[in-house]
Coordinates of C-alpha atoms and ligand atoms in Angstrom, one line a residue:
X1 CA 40.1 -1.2 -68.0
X2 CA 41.4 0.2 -64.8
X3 CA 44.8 1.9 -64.9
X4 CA 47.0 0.2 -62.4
X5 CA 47.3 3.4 -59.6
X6 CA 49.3 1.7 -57.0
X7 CA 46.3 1.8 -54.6
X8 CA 45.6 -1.4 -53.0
X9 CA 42.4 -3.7 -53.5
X10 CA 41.7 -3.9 -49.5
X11 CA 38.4 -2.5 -48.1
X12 CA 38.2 -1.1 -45.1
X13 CA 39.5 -3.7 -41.9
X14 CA 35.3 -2.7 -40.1
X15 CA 33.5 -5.7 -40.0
X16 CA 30.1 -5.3 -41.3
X17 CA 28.7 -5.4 -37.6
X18 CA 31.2 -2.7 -36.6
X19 CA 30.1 0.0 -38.6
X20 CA 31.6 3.2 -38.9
X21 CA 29.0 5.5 -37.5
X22 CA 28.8 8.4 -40.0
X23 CA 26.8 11.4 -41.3
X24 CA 27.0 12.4 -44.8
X25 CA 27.1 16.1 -45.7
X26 CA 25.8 16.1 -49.4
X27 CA 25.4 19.5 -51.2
X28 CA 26.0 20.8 -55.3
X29 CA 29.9 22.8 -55.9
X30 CA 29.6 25.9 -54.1
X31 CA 26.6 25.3 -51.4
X32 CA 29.3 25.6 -48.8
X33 CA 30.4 22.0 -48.0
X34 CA 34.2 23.0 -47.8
X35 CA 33.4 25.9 -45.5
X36 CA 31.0 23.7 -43.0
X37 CA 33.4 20.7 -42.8
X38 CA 36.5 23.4 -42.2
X39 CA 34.1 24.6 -39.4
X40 CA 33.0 21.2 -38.2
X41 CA 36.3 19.2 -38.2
X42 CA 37.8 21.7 -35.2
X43 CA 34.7 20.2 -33.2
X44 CA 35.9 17.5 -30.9
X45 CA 34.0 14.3 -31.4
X46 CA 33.7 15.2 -35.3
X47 CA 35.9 13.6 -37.6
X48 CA 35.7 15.2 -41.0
X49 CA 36.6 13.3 -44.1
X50 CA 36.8 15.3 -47.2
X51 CA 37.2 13.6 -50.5
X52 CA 37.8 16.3 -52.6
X53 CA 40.9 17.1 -50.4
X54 CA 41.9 13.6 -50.7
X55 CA 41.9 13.6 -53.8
X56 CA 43.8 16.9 -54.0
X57 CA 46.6 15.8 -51.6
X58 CA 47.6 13.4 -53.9
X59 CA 51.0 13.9 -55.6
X60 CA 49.7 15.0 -59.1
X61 CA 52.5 13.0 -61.0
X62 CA 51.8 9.3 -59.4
X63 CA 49.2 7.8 -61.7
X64 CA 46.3 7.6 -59.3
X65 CA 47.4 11.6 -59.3
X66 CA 47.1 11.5 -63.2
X67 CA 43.9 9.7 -63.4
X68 CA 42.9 12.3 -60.6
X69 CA 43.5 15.4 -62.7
X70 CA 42.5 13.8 -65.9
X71 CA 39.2 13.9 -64.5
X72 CA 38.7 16.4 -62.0
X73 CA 39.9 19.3 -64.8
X74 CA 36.7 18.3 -66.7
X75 CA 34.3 18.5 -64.0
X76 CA 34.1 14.9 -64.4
X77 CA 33.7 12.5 -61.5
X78 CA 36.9 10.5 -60.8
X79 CA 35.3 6.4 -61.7
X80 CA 34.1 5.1 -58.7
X81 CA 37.0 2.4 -58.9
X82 CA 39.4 4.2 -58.0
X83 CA 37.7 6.6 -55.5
X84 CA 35.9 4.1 -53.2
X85 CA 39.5 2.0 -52.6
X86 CA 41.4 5.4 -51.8
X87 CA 38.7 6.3 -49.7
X88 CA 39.0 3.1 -48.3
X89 CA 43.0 2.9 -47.7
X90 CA 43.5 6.3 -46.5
X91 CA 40.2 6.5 -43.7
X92 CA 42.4 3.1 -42.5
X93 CA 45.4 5.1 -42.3
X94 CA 43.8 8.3 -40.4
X95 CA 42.2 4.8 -38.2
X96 CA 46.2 3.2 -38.0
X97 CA 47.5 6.9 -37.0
X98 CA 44.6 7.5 -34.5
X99 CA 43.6 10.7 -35.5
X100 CA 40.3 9.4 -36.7
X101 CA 39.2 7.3 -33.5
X102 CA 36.3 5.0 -34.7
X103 CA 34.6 4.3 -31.1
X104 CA 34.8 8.1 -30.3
X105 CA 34.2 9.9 -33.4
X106 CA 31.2 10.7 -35.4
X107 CA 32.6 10.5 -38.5
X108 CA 31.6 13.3 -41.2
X109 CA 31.5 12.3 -44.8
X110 CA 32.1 15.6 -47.4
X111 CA 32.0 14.3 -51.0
X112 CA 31.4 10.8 -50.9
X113 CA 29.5 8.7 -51.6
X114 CA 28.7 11.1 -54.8
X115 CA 26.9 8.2 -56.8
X116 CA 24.4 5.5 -55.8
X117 CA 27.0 2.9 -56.6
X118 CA 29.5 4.5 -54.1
X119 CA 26.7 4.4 -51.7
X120 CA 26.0 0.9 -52.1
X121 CA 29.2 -0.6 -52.0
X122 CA 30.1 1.7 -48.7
X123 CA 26.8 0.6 -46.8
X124 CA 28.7 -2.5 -45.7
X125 CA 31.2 0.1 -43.8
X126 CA 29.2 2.4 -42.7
X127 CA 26.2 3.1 -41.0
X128 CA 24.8 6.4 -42.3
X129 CA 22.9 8.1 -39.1
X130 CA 22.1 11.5 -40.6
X131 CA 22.6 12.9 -44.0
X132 CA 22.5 16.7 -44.0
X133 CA 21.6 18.4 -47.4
X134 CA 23.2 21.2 -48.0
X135 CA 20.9 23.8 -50.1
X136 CA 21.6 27.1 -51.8
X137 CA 19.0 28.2 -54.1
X138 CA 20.5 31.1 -55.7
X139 CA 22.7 30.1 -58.6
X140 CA 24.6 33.6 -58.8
X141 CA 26.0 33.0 -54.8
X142 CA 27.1 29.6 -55.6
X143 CA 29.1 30.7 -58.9
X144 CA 30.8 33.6 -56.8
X145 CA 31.6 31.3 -53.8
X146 CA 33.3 29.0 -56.7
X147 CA 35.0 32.2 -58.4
X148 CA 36.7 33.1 -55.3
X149 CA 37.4 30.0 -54.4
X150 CA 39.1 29.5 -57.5
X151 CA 41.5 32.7 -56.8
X152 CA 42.1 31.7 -52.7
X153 CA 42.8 28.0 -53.6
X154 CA 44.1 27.5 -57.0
X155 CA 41.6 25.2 -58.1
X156 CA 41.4 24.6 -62.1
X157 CA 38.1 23.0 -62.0
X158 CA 36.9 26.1 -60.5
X159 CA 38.6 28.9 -62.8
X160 CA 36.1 27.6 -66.2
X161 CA 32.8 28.3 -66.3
X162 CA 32.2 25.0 -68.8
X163 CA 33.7 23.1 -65.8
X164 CA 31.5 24.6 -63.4
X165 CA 28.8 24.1 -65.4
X166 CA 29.8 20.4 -66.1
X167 CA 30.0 19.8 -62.4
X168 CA 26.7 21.6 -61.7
X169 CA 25.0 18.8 -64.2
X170 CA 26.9 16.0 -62.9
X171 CA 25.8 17.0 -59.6
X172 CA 22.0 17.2 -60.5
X173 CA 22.3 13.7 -62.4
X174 CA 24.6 11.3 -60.5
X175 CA 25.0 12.5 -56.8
X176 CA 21.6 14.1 -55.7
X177 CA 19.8 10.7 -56.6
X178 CA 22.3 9.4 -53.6
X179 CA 19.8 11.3 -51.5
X180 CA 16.8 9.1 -52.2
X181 CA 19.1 5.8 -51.0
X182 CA 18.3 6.9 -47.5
X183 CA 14.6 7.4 -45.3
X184 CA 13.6 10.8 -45.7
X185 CA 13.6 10.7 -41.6
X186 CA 17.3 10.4 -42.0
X187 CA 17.6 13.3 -44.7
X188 CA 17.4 17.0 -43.0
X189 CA 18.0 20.3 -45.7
X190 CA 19.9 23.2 -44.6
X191 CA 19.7 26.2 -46.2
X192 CA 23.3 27.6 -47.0
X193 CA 22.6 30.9 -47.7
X194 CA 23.6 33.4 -45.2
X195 CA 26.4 33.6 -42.0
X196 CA 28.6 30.4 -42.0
X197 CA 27.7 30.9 -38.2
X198 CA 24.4 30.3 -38.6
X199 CA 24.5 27.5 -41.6
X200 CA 26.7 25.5 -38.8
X201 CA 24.1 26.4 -35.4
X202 CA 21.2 24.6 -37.9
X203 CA 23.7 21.9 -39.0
X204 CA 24.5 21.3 -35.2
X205 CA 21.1 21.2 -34.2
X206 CA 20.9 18.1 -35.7
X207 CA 24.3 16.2 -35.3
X208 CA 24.8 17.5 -31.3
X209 CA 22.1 14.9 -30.4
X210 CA 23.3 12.2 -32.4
X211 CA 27.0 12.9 -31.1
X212 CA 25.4 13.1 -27.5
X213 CA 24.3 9.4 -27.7
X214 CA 27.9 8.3 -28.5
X215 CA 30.4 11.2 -27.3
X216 CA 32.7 9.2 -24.9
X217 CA 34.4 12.7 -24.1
X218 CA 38.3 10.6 -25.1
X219 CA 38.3 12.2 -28.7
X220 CA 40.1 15.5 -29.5
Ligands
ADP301 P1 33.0 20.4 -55.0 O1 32.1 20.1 -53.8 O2 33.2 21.8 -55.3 O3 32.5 19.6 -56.2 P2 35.1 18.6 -54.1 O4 36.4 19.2 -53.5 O5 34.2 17.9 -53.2 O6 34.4 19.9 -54.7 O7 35.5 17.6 -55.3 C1 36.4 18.1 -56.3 C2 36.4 17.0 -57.4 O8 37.0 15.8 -56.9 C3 35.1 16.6 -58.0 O9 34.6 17.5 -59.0 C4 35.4 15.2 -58.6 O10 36.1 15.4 -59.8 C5 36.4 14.7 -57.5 N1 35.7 13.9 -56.5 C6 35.5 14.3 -55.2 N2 34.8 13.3 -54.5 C7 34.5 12.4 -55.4 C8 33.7 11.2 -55.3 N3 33.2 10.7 -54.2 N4 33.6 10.4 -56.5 C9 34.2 10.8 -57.6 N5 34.9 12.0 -57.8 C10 35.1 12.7 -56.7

């Protein structure tokens, strides 16, 4: 049974019809997600959503905090329960506060949906126009991205190498079938090896023309 977190039942307010436009950026722990939507979210017209940060920002002594670290320590994925209604209730409030400006922004998706059931449910608020897949081939890289990410940021579920592991698995088994929920038109791979600069010129190559159709030149 669900532990009551204090987060509220409510969906987002978007009418089926009025769609968030988004683009998902869906890679495995350390293929450079964090890096690319750091980059990315300084890019007027982009608003960047991570769920991972979030998650993190949440004071880790509330209970929806608790349930957070309970499973985020094991390289578990928090239950989709919990993550699709904070999702939910705090994209609303970035909407309320008008940083995130629906009609302006193309809004960038890092970390969720991260199962087929959190893609389901969210197809009613969003309309997915892009989903870039982030690819690094080389195991060793994405272990020492994670390892020094550990040391710069603190993170506990990237200090273990069980956890890492864990989260590697998970990955393979409940998030990268999320991939096949979309048209392989839809579904462009970037290779994240190499200069951050150049993992965001291929990313851009394929979101500038997609923001060009909608860029109304009043975000920022
Ligand atoms: P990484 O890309 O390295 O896995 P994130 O910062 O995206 O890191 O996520 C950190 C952790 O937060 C995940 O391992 C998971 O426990 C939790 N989390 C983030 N997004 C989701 C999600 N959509 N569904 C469930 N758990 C999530």
């Amino acid at each position: 049974m669900a532990r009551s977190t204090g987060i509220s039942d409510r969906l987002p307010k978007q009418p089926a019809d009025h769609r968030y436009r988004a683009v998902l950026l869906l890679g495995a722990p350390g293929s450079g997600k964090g890096t690319q939507g750091g980059i990315l979210k300084n890019i007027p017209g982009f608003f960047h959503f991570s769920m991972g940060d979030a998650l993190r920002n949440i004071d880790i002594h509330s209970p929806l905090g608790k349930v957070f670290y309970d499973y985020t320590s094991r390289g578990e994925l928090v239950p989709d329960e919990y993550v699709i209604k904070f999702w939910a209730m705090t994209l609303d409030a970035h909407a309320t506060l008008g940083d995130f400006k629906p009609l302006a922004d193309l809004l960038v998706l890092d970390g969720i949906p991260r199962t087929l059931n959190q893609a389901k449910i969210m197809e009613k608020y969003i309309d997915v126009l892009k989903v870039i897949h982030l690819v690094c081939r080389d195991e060793k890289v994405m272990f020492e991205r994670l390892r020094r990410r550990a040391l710069k940021e603190n993170r506990v579920d990237d200090a273990d190498e069980k956890v890492i592991r864990r989260r590697l698995k998970v990955y393979e088994e409940s998030t990268k079938p999320v991939l096949d929920n979309y048209p392989g038109d839809k579904v462009t791979e970037v290779e994240s090896q190499g200069s951050p600069a150049r993992v965001v010129f291929d990313i851009l190559k394929v979101l500038s023309p997609i923001q060009d159709q909608h860029y109304t030149g009043v975000a920022g």
